[in-house]
Coordinates of N, CA and C and ligand atoms in Angstrom, one line a residue:
M29 N 0.9 -1.2 0.1 CA 0.0 0.1 0.0 C 0.9 1.3 0.1
K30 N 2.1 1.2 0.8 CA 2.9 2.4 1.0 C 3.3 2.8 -0.5
K31 N 3.6 1.8 -1.6 CA 4.0 2.1 -2.7 C 3.0 2.8 -3.5
I32 N 1.7 2.4 -3.4 CA 0.7 3.0 -4.3 C 0.6 4.5 -3.7
T33 N 0.5 4.6 -2.3 CA 0.3 6.1 -1.8 C 1.5 7.0 -2.2
Q34 N 2.6 6.5 -2.6 CA 3.7 7.2 -2.8 C 3.8 7.5 -4.3
S35 N 2.8 7.0 -5.1 CA 3.1 7.0 -6.5 C 2.3 8.5 -6.9
R36 N 2.8 9.1 -8.0 CA 2.4 10.2 -8.5 C 1.1 10.5 -8.8
I37 N 0.3 9.3 -9.3 CA -1.2 9.2 -9.5 C -1.9 9.4 -8.3
W38 N -1.4 8.6 -7.2 CA -2.1 8.9 -5.9 C -1.8 10.1 -5.2
R39 N -0.8 10.6 -5.5 CA -0.5 12.1 -4.8 C -1.1 13.0 -5.4
S40 N -1.6 12.9 -7.0 CA -2.1 13.9 -7.6 C -3.7 14.1 -7.3
F41 N -4.1 13.0 -6.7 CA -5.5 13.2 -6.1 C -5.5 13.4 -4.7
F42 N -4.7 12.6 -3.8 CA -4.8 12.6 -2.4 C -3.4 13.5 -2.0
R43 N -3.5 14.4 -1.0 CA -2.4 14.9 -0.3 C -1.9 14.3 0.9
H44 N -2.2 12.9 1.1 CA -1.9 12.2 2.2 C -1.7 10.9 2.0
G45 N -1.0 10.2 2.8 CA -0.6 8.8 2.7 C -1.8 7.9 3.3
W46 N -1.6 6.5 3.3 CA -2.7 5.7 3.7 C -2.8 5.9 5.2
P47 N -4.1 6.2 5.7 CA -4.8 6.6 6.9 C -4.6 5.6 8.1
D48 N -3.2 5.2 8.3 CA -3.0 4.2 9.5 C -2.2 4.9 10.5
N49 N -2.3 6.1 10.7 CA -1.6 7.0 11.7 C -2.2 8.2 12.0
P50 N -2.2 8.9 13.2 CA -3.0 10.0 13.4 C -3.0 11.2 12.4
L51 N -1.6 11.4 11.9 CA -1.4 12.4 10.9 C -2.0 12.2 9.8
D52 N -2.0 11.1 9.0 CA -2.6 10.9 7.9 C -4.1 10.8 8.2
R53 N -4.5 10.3 9.0 CA -6.1 10.2 9.4 C -6.6 11.8 9.5
S54 N -5.8 12.6 10.1 CA -6.4 14.0 10.1 C -6.4 14.8 8.7
L55 N -5.2 14.4 8.1 CA -5.1 15.0 6.6 C -6.1 14.4 5.8
V56 N -6.7 13.3 5.8 CA -8.0 12.8 5.3 C -8.9 13.7 5.3
M57 N -9.2 14.1 6.7 CA -10.3 15.0 6.8 C -10.0 16.6 6.2
T58 N -8.8 17.0 6.5 CA -8.7 18.5 6.3 C -8.4 18.8 4.9
T59 N -8.0 17.6 4.0 CA -7.8 17.9 2.7 C -8.8 17.5 1.7
N60 N -10.1 17.2 2.3 CA -11.1 16.6 1.5 C -12.3 17.6 1.5
L61 N -12.8 18.1 0.3 CA -13.8 19.2 0.3 C -15.1 18.8 0.9
F62 N -15.6 17.6 1.0 CA -16.6 17.1 1.9 C -16.4 16.7 3.2
L63 N -15.1 16.0 3.5 CA -15.0 15.6 4.9 C -14.5 16.8 5.7
H64 N -14.2 18.1 5.2 CA -13.6 19.0 5.9 C -14.5 19.6 6.8
L65 N -15.8 19.3 6.3 CA -16.9 19.7 7.2 C -16.9 19.4 8.7
H66 N -16.4 18.2 8.8 CA -16.3 17.5 10.1 C -15.1 18.0 10.8
P67 N -15.0 18.1 12.0 CA -14.0 18.4 12.8 C -13.0 17.1 12.7
V68 N -11.6 17.3 13.0 CA -10.7 16.2 13.0 C -11.2 15.1 14.1
K69 N -11.3 16.2 15.2 CA -11.6 15.1 16.5 C -13.1 15.8 17.1
I70 N -13.9 14.7 17.6 CA -15.0 15.3 18.3 C -15.2 14.7 19.7
N71 N -16.0 15.4 20.4 CA -16.4 14.7 21.6 C -17.4 13.6 21.6
R72 N -17.1 12.4 22.2 CA -18.1 11.4 21.9 C -19.4 11.6 22.2
N73 N -19.6 12.5 23.4 CA -21.1 12.9 23.8 C -22.1 13.2 22.1
S74 N -21.2 14.1 21.4 CA -22.0 14.6 20.2 C -22.3 13.4 19.1
L75 N -21.8 12.1 19.4 CA -21.9 11.1 18.6 C -23.3 10.2 19.0
K76 N -23.8 10.6 20.0 CA -25.0 10.0 20.5 C -26.1 10.4 19.5
A77 N -26.7 9.2 19.0 CA -27.7 9.4 17.7 C -29.0 10.1 18.4
T78 N -29.3 9.9 19.6 CA -30.5 10.5 20.1 C -30.2 12.0 20.5
Y79 N -29.0 12.3 20.5 CA -29.0 13.8 20.7 C -29.5 14.6 19.7
T80 N -29.2 14.4 18.3 CA -29.7 15.4 17.5 C -30.8 14.7 16.5
F81 N -30.7 13.3 16.6 CA -31.6 12.4 15.6 C -31.2 12.7 14.1
G82 N -30.1 13.4 14.0 CA -29.7 13.6 12.6 C -30.4 14.7 11.8
L83 N -31.3 15.2 12.6 CA -32.4 16.1 11.9 C -31.7 17.3 11.0
G84 N -30.7 17.6 11.5 CA -30.1 18.9 10.7 C -29.6 18.3 9.5
V85 N -28.8 17.3 9.5 CA -28.5 16.5 8.3 C -29.4 16.0 7.4
I86 N -30.6 15.6 8.0 CA -31.6 15.2 6.9 C -32.3 16.4 6.4
S87 N -32.3 17.5 7.2 CA -32.7 18.6 6.6 C -32.0 19.0 5.2
A88 N -30.5 19.1 5.2 CA -29.8 19.4 4.4 C -29.8 18.4 3.1
I89 N -30.1 17.1 3.5 CA -30.3 15.9 2.3 C -31.5 16.2 1.7
V90 N -32.7 16.7 2.4 CA -33.8 16.8 1.7 C -33.8 18.0 0.8
L91 N -33.0 19.1 1.3 CA -32.7 20.3 0.3 C -32.2 19.9 -0.8
G92 N -31.2 18.9 -0.8 CA -30.4 18.7 -1.9 C -31.4 17.9 -2.9
L93 N -32.1 16.9 -2.2 CA -33.0 16.3 -3.2 C -34.1 17.2 -3.8
L94 N -34.5 18.2 -3.0 CA -35.4 19.2 -3.8 C -35.0 19.9 -4.9
V95 N -33.6 20.3 -4.6 CA -33.0 21.0 -5.6 C -32.8 20.1 -7.0
L96 N -32.3 18.8 -6.7 CA -32.2 18.0 -7.9 C -33.6 17.5 -8.6
T97 N -34.7 17.3 -7.8 CA -36.0 17.1 -8.5 C -36.5 18.3 -9.1
G98 N -36.2 19.3 -8.5 CA -36.8 20.8 -9.0 C -36.2 21.0 -10.4
T99 N -34.8 20.9 -10.4 CA -34.2 21.1 -11.6 C -34.6 20.3 -12.7
L100 N -35.0 18.8 -12.4 CA -35.6 18.0 -13.5 C -36.9 18.4 -14.0
L101 N -37.8 19.0 -12.8 CA -39.2 19.6 -13.1 C -39.0 20.9 -14.1
M102 N -37.9 21.5 -14.0 CA -37.9 22.6 -14.9 C -37.9 22.3 -16.4
F103 N -37.2 20.9 -16.5 CA -37.2 20.6 -18.0 C -38.5 20.5 -18.6
Y104 N -39.5 20.5 -17.9 CA -40.8 20.1 -18.4 C -41.8 21.4 -18.1
Y105 N -41.5 22.3 -17.3 CA -42.4 23.2 -17.0 C -42.1 24.5 -17.3
V106 N -43.2 25.2 -18.0 CA -43.1 26.6 -18.5 C -44.0 27.6 -17.5
P107 N -43.4 28.7 -16.8 CA -44.3 29.5 -16.0 C -45.3 30.4 -16.8
S108 N -46.3 29.7 -17.5 CA -47.2 30.5 -18.3 C -48.7 30.2 -18.0
V109 N -49.5 31.1 -17.7 CA -50.8 30.8 -17.2 C -51.5 29.9 -18.4
E110 N -51.1 29.9 -19.6 CA -51.8 29.3 -20.6 C -51.1 27.7 -20.7
R111 N -49.9 27.5 -20.3 CA -49.2 26.2 -20.4 C -49.0 25.6 -19.2
A112 N -49.0 26.4 -17.9 CA -48.4 25.5 -16.8 C -49.2 24.4 -16.4
Y113 N -50.4 24.6 -16.4 CA -51.3 23.3 -15.8 C -51.1 22.1 -16.9
G114 N -51.2 22.4 -18.2 CA -51.1 21.5 -19.3 C -49.6 20.8 -19.0
N115 N -48.5 21.5 -18.7 CA -47.3 20.9 -18.3 C -47.2 20.1 -17.5
I116 N -47.9 20.1 -16.4 CA -48.1 19.4 -15.2 C -48.9 18.0 -15.5
V117 N -49.9 18.3 -16.2 CA -50.7 16.9 -16.8 C -49.8 16.2 -17.6
T118 N -49.2 16.8 -18.6 CA -48.4 15.9 -19.5 C -47.1 15.2 -18.7
L119 N -46.5 16.0 -17.9 CA -45.5 15.4 -17.0 C -45.9 14.2 -16.4
Q120 N -47.2 14.2 -15.7 CA -47.7 13.1 -14.9 C -48.3 11.8 -15.7
T121 N -48.7 12.2 -17.1 CA -49.3 11.1 -17.8 C -48.3 10.6 -18.9
V122 N -47.6 11.5 -19.5 CA -46.9 11.1 -20.6 C -45.2 10.8 -20.5
V123 N -44.7 11.7 -19.7 CA -43.2 11.5 -19.3 C -42.8 10.4 -18.4
P124 N -42.0 9.6 -18.8 CA -41.7 8.3 -18.0 C -41.2 8.9 -16.8
F125 N -41.7 8.1 -15.6 CA -41.3 8.5 -14.1 C -41.9 10.0 -14.0
G126 N -42.7 10.5 -14.6 CA -42.9 12.1 -14.3 C -43.8 12.2 -13.0
Q127 N -44.7 11.1 -12.9 CA -45.5 11.2 -11.7 C -44.8 11.2 -10.4
L128 N -43.6 10.1 -10.5 CA -42.8 9.9 -9.6 C -42.0 11.1 -9.1
L129 N -41.4 11.8 -10.3 CA -40.7 13.0 -10.2 C -41.4 14.3 -9.3
R130 N -42.7 14.3 -9.8 CA -43.6 15.3 -9.3 C -43.7 15.0 -7.8
N131 N -44.2 13.8 -7.4 CA -44.5 13.4 -6.1 C -43.3 13.6 -5.2
M132 N -42.1 13.1 -5.8 CA -40.9 13.4 -4.8 C -40.6 14.7 -4.4
H133 N -40.8 15.6 -5.6 CA -40.7 17.1 -5.1 C -41.8 17.7 -4.0
R134 N -42.8 17.2 -4.3 CA -44.0 17.8 -3.4 C -43.9 17.1 -2.1
W135 N -43.8 15.8 -2.0 CA -43.7 15.1 -0.7 C -42.3 15.4 0.0
G136 N -41.3 15.7 -0.6 CA -40.1 16.2 -0.2 C -40.3 17.4 0.5
A137 N -41.2 18.6 -0.1 CA -41.3 19.7 0.4 C -42.1 19.7 1.7
H138 N -43.0 18.9 1.9 CA -43.6 18.6 3.0 C -42.9 18.1 4.0
L139 N -42.0 17.0 3.7 CA -41.0 16.5 4.5 C -40.1 17.6 5.2
M140 N -39.6 18.4 4.2 CA -38.6 19.5 4.5 C -39.2 20.3 5.7
V141 N -40.4 20.8 5.6 CA -41.0 21.5 6.7 C -41.2 21.0 8.0
L142 N -41.6 19.4 7.9 CA -41.6 18.7 9.1 C -40.2 18.5 9.9
V143 N -39.1 18.1 9.1 CA -38.0 18.0 9.6 C -37.4 19.2 10.1
V144 N -37.3 20.3 9.5 CA -36.8 21.5 9.8 C -37.3 22.1 11.2
V145 N -38.8 21.9 11.4 CA -39.5 22.3 12.6 C -39.1 21.3 13.6
L146 N -39.0 19.9 13.4 CA -38.4 18.9 14.5 C -36.8 19.2 14.8
H147 N -36.1 19.6 13.8 CA -34.6 20.1 14.1 C -34.8 21.3 15.0
M148 N -35.5 22.3 14.9 CA -35.5 23.6 15.7 C -36.0 23.1 17.0
A149 N -37.0 22.2 17.1 CA -37.6 21.8 18.4 C -36.4 21.1 19.2
R150 N -35.5 20.3 18.6 CA -34.3 19.6 19.2 C -33.5 20.6 19.7
V151 N -33.1 21.5 18.9 CA -32.0 22.6 19.3 C -32.6 23.2 20.6
F152 N -33.9 23.5 20.5 CA -34.5 24.2 21.7 C -34.6 23.3 22.9
Y153 N -35.0 22.2 22.6 CA -34.8 21.0 23.8 C -33.7 21.0 24.5
T154 N -32.6 20.9 23.7 CA -31.3 20.7 24.2 C -30.6 22.0 24.7
G155 N -31.4 23.1 24.5 CA -30.8 24.4 25.0 C -29.6 24.7 24.0
A156 N -29.7 24.5 22.9 CA -28.4 24.6 22.0 C -28.5 25.9 21.4
Y157 N -29.7 26.7 21.5 CA -29.7 28.1 21.2 C -28.9 29.1 21.9
K158 N -28.4 28.8 23.2 CA -27.8 29.8 24.0 C -26.4 30.1 23.5
P159 N -25.9 31.2 24.1 CA -24.4 31.6 23.6 C -23.7 30.5 23.6
P160 N -22.6 30.3 22.8 CA -22.3 31.3 21.8 C -23.0 31.0 20.5
R161 N -24.3 30.2 20.6 CA -24.8 29.8 19.4 C -26.2 30.5 18.9
E162 N -26.3 31.7 19.6 CA -27.5 32.4 19.3 C -27.5 33.0 17.9
F163 N -26.5 33.3 17.4 CA -26.2 34.0 16.0 C -26.7 32.9 15.1
N164 N -26.2 31.6 15.4 CA -26.7 30.3 14.5 C -28.2 30.1 14.6
W165 N -28.8 30.3 15.9 CA -30.1 30.1 16.0 C -31.1 31.3 15.1
G166 N -30.3 32.4 15.1 CA -30.9 33.5 14.2 C -30.9 33.0 12.7
V167 N -29.6 32.4 12.3 CA -29.5 32.0 10.9 C -30.5 30.8 10.7
G168 N -30.7 30.0 11.6 CA -31.8 28.9 11.6 C -33.1 29.5 11.4
V169 N -33.4 30.6 12.1 CA -34.9 31.0 11.9 C -35.2 31.7 10.5
F170 N -34.2 32.2 10.0 CA -34.1 32.6 8.5 C -34.5 31.5 7.6
L171 N -33.6 30.3 7.8 CA -33.9 29.1 7.1 C -35.3 28.5 7.1
L172 N -35.6 28.5 8.3 CA -37.2 28.3 8.5 C -38.0 28.9 7.7
L173 N -37.8 30.3 7.7 CA -38.9 31.3 6.9 C -38.5 31.0 5.7
L174 N -37.3 30.7 5.0 CA -37.3 30.5 3.6 C -37.7 29.0 3.2
T175 N -37.7 28.1 4.1 CA -38.4 26.6 3.9 C -39.9 27.1 3.6
L176 N -40.4 27.8 4.5 CA -41.9 28.1 4.4 C -42.2 28.9 2.9
A177 N -41.3 29.8 2.8 CA -41.5 30.6 1.5 C -41.4 29.9 0.3
A178 N -40.5 28.8 0.5 CA -40.3 28.0 -0.8 C -41.6 27.1 -1.0
S179 N -42.3 26.6 0.1 CA -43.4 25.8 0.0 C -44.6 26.7 -0.6
F180 N -44.7 28.0 0.1 CA -45.7 28.9 -0.3 C -45.6 29.1 -1.9
T181 N -44.4 29.6 -2.4 CA -44.3 30.0 -3.8 C -44.4 28.8 -4.7
G182 N -44.0 27.6 -4.3 CA -44.1 26.5 -5.3 C -45.6 25.9 -5.3
Y183 N -46.5 26.4 -4.3 CA -47.8 25.8 -4.3 C -48.6 26.4 -5.6
L184 N -48.2 27.8 -6.0 CA -48.8 28.4 -7.0 C -48.6 27.6 -8.6
L185 N -47.4 27.1 -8.5 CA -46.9 26.9 -9.9 C -47.5 25.8 -10.7
P186 N -48.3 24.7 -10.0 CA -49.1 23.8 -11.0 C -50.4 24.6 -11.6
W187 N -50.8 25.7 -11.2 CA -51.7 26.5 -11.7 C -53.0 25.8 -11.9
D188 N -53.3 24.9 -10.8 CA -54.7 24.4 -10.9 C -55.6 25.1 -9.8
Q189 N -56.9 24.6 -9.6 CA -57.5 25.4 -8.8 C -57.1 25.5 -7.4
L190 N -56.7 24.3 -6.9 CA -56.0 24.3 -5.5 C -55.1 25.5 -5.4
A191 N -54.0 25.6 -6.3 CA -53.0 26.5 -6.5 C -53.4 28.0 -6.4
F192 N -54.5 28.2 -7.3 CA -54.9 29.6 -7.6 C -55.6 30.2 -6.2
W193 N -56.4 29.1 -5.9 CA -57.4 29.7 -4.6 C -56.5 29.7 -3.3
A194 N -55.6 28.7 -3.1 CA -54.7 28.8 -1.8 C -53.8 30.2 -1.9
I195 N -53.4 30.5 -2.9 CA -52.4 31.7 -3.2 C -53.5 33.1 -3.1
T196 N -54.8 33.0 -3.6 CA -55.6 33.9 -3.5 C -56.0 34.4 -2.1
V197 N -56.1 33.4 -1.3 CA -56.5 33.4 0.2 C -55.0 33.8 1.0
G198 N -53.9 33.0 0.7 CA -52.6 33.3 1.4 C -52.4 34.8 1.2
T199 N -52.2 35.4 -0.3 CA -51.8 36.5 -0.2 C -52.9 37.8 0.3
S200 N -54.1 37.2 0.4 CA -55.3 38.3 0.9 C -55.0 38.5 2.4
V201 N -54.6 37.3 3.1 CA -54.2 37.3 4.4 C -53.1 38.2 4.7
A202 N -52.0 38.1 3.9 CA -50.8 38.9 4.0 C -51.3 40.4 3.7
G203 N -52.3 40.8 3.0 CA -52.8 41.9 2.7 C -53.2 42.7 3.9
Y204 N -53.6 41.8 5.0 CA -54.1 42.5 6.3 C -53.0 43.0 7.3
A205 N -51.9 42.5 6.9 CA -50.8 42.9 7.9 C -50.7 44.5 8.1
P206 N -50.5 44.9 9.3 CA -50.8 46.1 9.7 C -49.5 46.9 8.9
G207 N -49.8 48.1 8.4 CA -49.0 49.0 7.8 C -48.5 48.6 6.4
I208 N -47.7 47.5 6.2 CA -47.1 47.1 5.1 C -47.9 46.3 4.1
G209 N -49.1 45.5 4.8 CA -49.9 44.5 4.1 C -50.2 44.9 2.7
G210 N -50.9 45.9 2.5 CA -51.2 46.1 0.9 C -50.2 46.1 0.1
Q211 N -49.0 46.9 0.5 CA -47.8 47.1 -0.5 C -47.2 45.5 -0.7
A212 N -47.1 44.7 0.6 CA -46.5 43.3 0.4 C -47.3 42.7 -0.6
R213 N -48.6 42.6 -0.5 CA -49.6 41.9 -1.4 C -49.3 42.2 -2.7
S214 N -49.1 43.7 -3.2 CA -49.2 43.8 -4.5 C -47.7 43.7 -5.0
Y215 N -46.6 43.7 -4.4 CA -45.2 43.5 -4.6 C -45.2 41.9 -5.1
L216 N -46.0 41.1 -4.2 CA -46.0 39.7 -4.4 C -46.7 39.2 -5.6
L217 N -47.9 40.0 -5.9 CA -48.8 39.5 -7.0 C -48.4 40.3 -8.1
G218 N -47.6 41.4 -8.2 CA -47.3 42.3 -9.3 C -48.5 42.8 -10.0
G219 N -49.7 43.0 -9.1 CA -51.1 43.6 -9.6 C -51.9 43.3 -8.6
P220 N -53.3 43.6 -9.0 CA -54.4 43.5 -7.8 C -54.7 42.0 -7.6
E221 N -54.7 41.1 -8.6 CA -55.1 39.7 -8.3 C -54.0 38.7 -8.8
V222 N -54.4 37.4 -8.5 CA -53.5 36.4 -8.9 C -53.5 36.4 -10.5
G223 N -52.5 36.5 -11.3 CA -52.6 36.3 -12.6 C -50.9 36.0 -13.1
Q224 N -50.8 36.4 -14.4 CA -49.4 35.9 -15.0 C -48.3 36.6 -14.3
A225 N -48.6 38.0 -13.9 CA -47.5 38.6 -13.1 C -47.0 38.0 -11.8
A226 N -48.2 37.4 -11.2 CA -47.8 36.7 -9.7 C -47.1 35.3 -10.1
L227 N -47.5 34.5 -11.1 CA -47.0 33.4 -11.5 C -45.5 33.5 -11.9
T228 N -45.1 34.5 -12.7 CA -43.7 34.9 -13.0 C -43.0 35.2 -11.8
R229 N -43.6 36.0 -10.8 CA -42.8 36.3 -9.6 C -42.7 35.2 -8.8
F230 N -43.8 34.5 -8.6 CA -43.4 33.2 -7.7 C -42.4 32.3 -8.2
Y231 N -42.4 32.3 -9.6 CA -41.6 31.3 -10.2 C -40.1 31.7 -10.1
A232 N -40.0 33.0 -10.2 CA -38.6 33.5 -10.0 C -38.0 33.3 -8.6
L233 N -38.7 33.6 -7.6 CA -38.7 33.3 -6.3 C -38.4 31.9 -6.0
H234 N -39.2 31.1 -6.5 CA -39.1 29.5 -6.1 C -38.1 29.0 -6.7
V235 N -37.5 29.2 -8.0 CA -36.3 28.6 -8.4 C -35.1 29.2 -8.5
M236 N -35.1 30.4 -8.0 CA -33.9 31.2 -8.1 C -33.3 31.8 -6.6
A237 N -34.4 32.8 -6.3 CA -33.9 33.7 -5.1 C -33.8 32.8 -3.9
I238 N -35.0 32.1 -3.6 CA -35.1 31.1 -2.5 C -34.0 30.1 -2.2
P239 N -33.9 29.4 -3.2 CA -32.8 28.4 -3.3 C -31.5 28.9 -3.0
L240 N -31.0 29.9 -3.9 CA -29.9 30.5 -3.7 C -29.6 31.0 -2.3
A241 N -30.8 31.8 -1.8 CA -30.3 32.3 -0.1 C -30.4 30.9 0.7
M242 N -31.1 30.0 0.4 CA -30.8 28.6 1.4 C -29.6 28.1 1.2
G243 N -29.2 28.1 -0.1 CA -27.8 27.5 -0.2 C -26.8 28.3 0.5
L244 N -26.6 29.6 0.4 CA -25.8 30.4 1.2 C -26.0 30.3 2.6
L245 N -27.1 30.4 3.2 CA -27.4 30.4 4.6 C -27.2 29.1 5.3
T246 N -27.4 28.0 4.5 CA -27.1 26.5 5.1 C -25.5 26.4 5.0
A247 N -24.6 27.0 4.0 CA -23.2 27.1 4.3 C -22.9 27.8 5.4
L248 N -23.3 29.0 5.6 CA -22.9 29.8 6.8 C -23.6 29.1 8.1
H249 N -24.6 28.3 8.2 CA -25.2 27.7 9.3 C -24.1 26.6 9.8
L250 N -23.7 25.7 8.7 CA -22.8 24.7 8.9 C -21.4 25.1 9.5
W251 N -21.0 26.3 8.7 CA -19.6 26.9 9.1 C -19.9 27.4 10.6
R252 N -21.0 28.1 10.9 CA -21.0 28.5 12.3 C -21.0 27.3 13.3
V253 N -21.6 26.1 13.0 CA -21.7 25.0 14.0 C -20.2 24.7 14.0
R254 N -19.3 24.7 13.2 CA -18.0 24.5 13.5 C -17.2 25.4 14.3
K255 N -17.5 26.8 14.0 CA -17.0 27.9 14.6 C -17.4 28.0 16.1
D256 N -18.6 27.4 16.4 CA -19.1 27.7 17.6 C -18.7 26.3 18.5
G257 N -17.8 25.6 18.0 CA -17.0 24.5 18.7 C -17.8 23.3 18.7
G258 N -18.4 23.2 17.5 CA -19.1 21.8 17.1 C -20.5 21.9 18.0
L259 N -21.0 20.7 18.0 CA -22.3 20.7 18.7 C -22.2 20.9 20.2
A260 N -23.5 21.6 20.7 CA -23.4 21.8 22.0 C -23.1 20.7 23.0
A261 N -23.5 19.6 22.5 CA -23.3 18.3 23.2 C -21.8 18.2 23.8
N262 N -20.9 18.8 22.9 CA -19.5 18.7 23.3 C -19.2 19.2 24.9
E263 N -20.1 20.2 25.2 CA -20.0 20.6 26.2 C -20.6 20.1 27.4
L264 N -21.3 18.9 27.2 CA -22.0 18.1 28.3 C -21.1 17.3 28.9
N265 N -20.9 17.3 30.2 CA -20.0 16.2 30.8 C -20.8 15.2 31.5
E266 N -22.2 15.6 31.6 CA -22.9 14.8 32.5 C -23.5 13.4 31.8
L267 N -23.5 13.4 30.4 CA -23.8 12.2 29.9 C -22.9 11.0 30.3
P268 N -23.5 10.0 30.4 CA -22.7 8.7 30.9 C -21.6 8.5 30.0
D269 N -20.3 8.2 30.4 CA -19.3 7.9 29.6 C -19.4 6.3 29.3
T270 N -19.4 6.2 27.9 CA -19.3 4.8 27.7 C -18.1 4.0 27.4
E271 N -17.1 4.9 27.7 CA -15.5 4.4 27.4 C -15.3 3.2 28.5
E272 N -14.8 1.9 28.0 CA -14.5 0.9 28.8 C -13.6 1.4 30.1
Ligands
HEM320 C1 -32.7 24.5 5.9 C2 -32.8 24.2 7.2 C3 -31.5 23.6 8.2 C4 -30.6 23.0 7.9 C5 -30.5 22.2 6.6 C6 -29.8 22.8 9.2 C7 -28.8 22.1 9.2 C8 -28.0 21.9 10.4 C9 -27.0 20.9 10.8 C10 -26.5 19.8 9.8 C11 -26.7 21.0 12.1 C12 -25.6 20.1 12.8 C13 -26.4 18.7 13.2 C14 -27.5 18.6 13.7 O1 -28.1 19.3 14.7 O2 -28.2 17.7 13.2 C15 -27.4 22.2 12.8 C16 -27.2 22.6 13.9 C17 -28.0 23.5 14.4 N1 -29.1 24.3 14.0 FE1 -29.9 23.8 11.8 N2 -30.6 23.6 10.1 C18 -31.6 24.1 9.6 C19 -32.6 25.0 10.2 C20 -32.5 25.5 11.6 C21 -33.3 26.1 12.3 C22 -34.8 26.4 11.7 C23 -32.9 26.5 13.5 C24 -33.5 27.2 14.6 C25 -34.2 28.1 14.6 C26 -31.4 26.0 13.5 C27 -30.6 26.0 14.8 C28 -29.4 25.2 14.9 C29 -28.6 25.3 15.8 C30 -28.5 26.4 17.0 C31 -27.5 24.3 15.5 C32 -26.4 24.1 16.7 C33 -26.9 22.8 17.5 C34 -26.2 22.2 18.6 O3 -24.7 22.8 18.8 O4 -26.3 21.4 19.2 N3 -31.4 25.3 12.4 N4 -28.2 22.6 11.7

């Protein structure tokens, strides 16, 4: 193995030797784009599965799945009031695996809301929102709002009766917000009622602005987890030590 790990080909991919010693093991982590998200060393408390239930990681995975299925949906969907509904019907009835694709995106969106809320509840329950993690809690609140905004804007896109009336009701409710309500409603709809301008705006927000903001904030969120010293469980000493 030593010979291979010293070859030029191996070295052009990996900047470390075979990970059978502490130095090479830490180099594996720090020199890999994906693995460097993890610290080289962590406290065994934070490895307890029932501490996080993996909810933050599941949120990130579902977000990735939504981006992937959403991109594929864009191959078939045109945000036009004349064509949108027909596009969805064609997708479900003609396109191979079209119904599966649409359902993965729709159910994924429901799952995302559920998992993010559970993750937030877990963070609250374990007191991980306290200093120094209060900034990251704030970032999380924005992520929750963006998750809800993505669901809301996506709801209009199929342009069926459910979509049309849900957004008509939803934006009417927004119109009653004190002070800014009327303005917010007309900015969102681009006119007095739900029509082409609203569909164009919701589409732009749904496929571009919101996912971009979520991607950037998720990166910031994960970076902050590292900078705040890893999970708050690292600071817990009262968990039973399972070491022999
Ligand atoms: C798109 C949504 C979100 C994603 C992808 C995400 C991702 C993550 C991940 C991967 C972790 C580390 C592991 C874990 O706790 O499972 C984490 C930790 C954390 N998250 Fe989130 N999160 C999201 C939303 C939120 C929300 C809504 C809040 C609260 C308002 C929040 C607050 C926190 C805090 C304070 C930590 C540190 C927890 C600790 O030290 O124990 N996050 N997040």
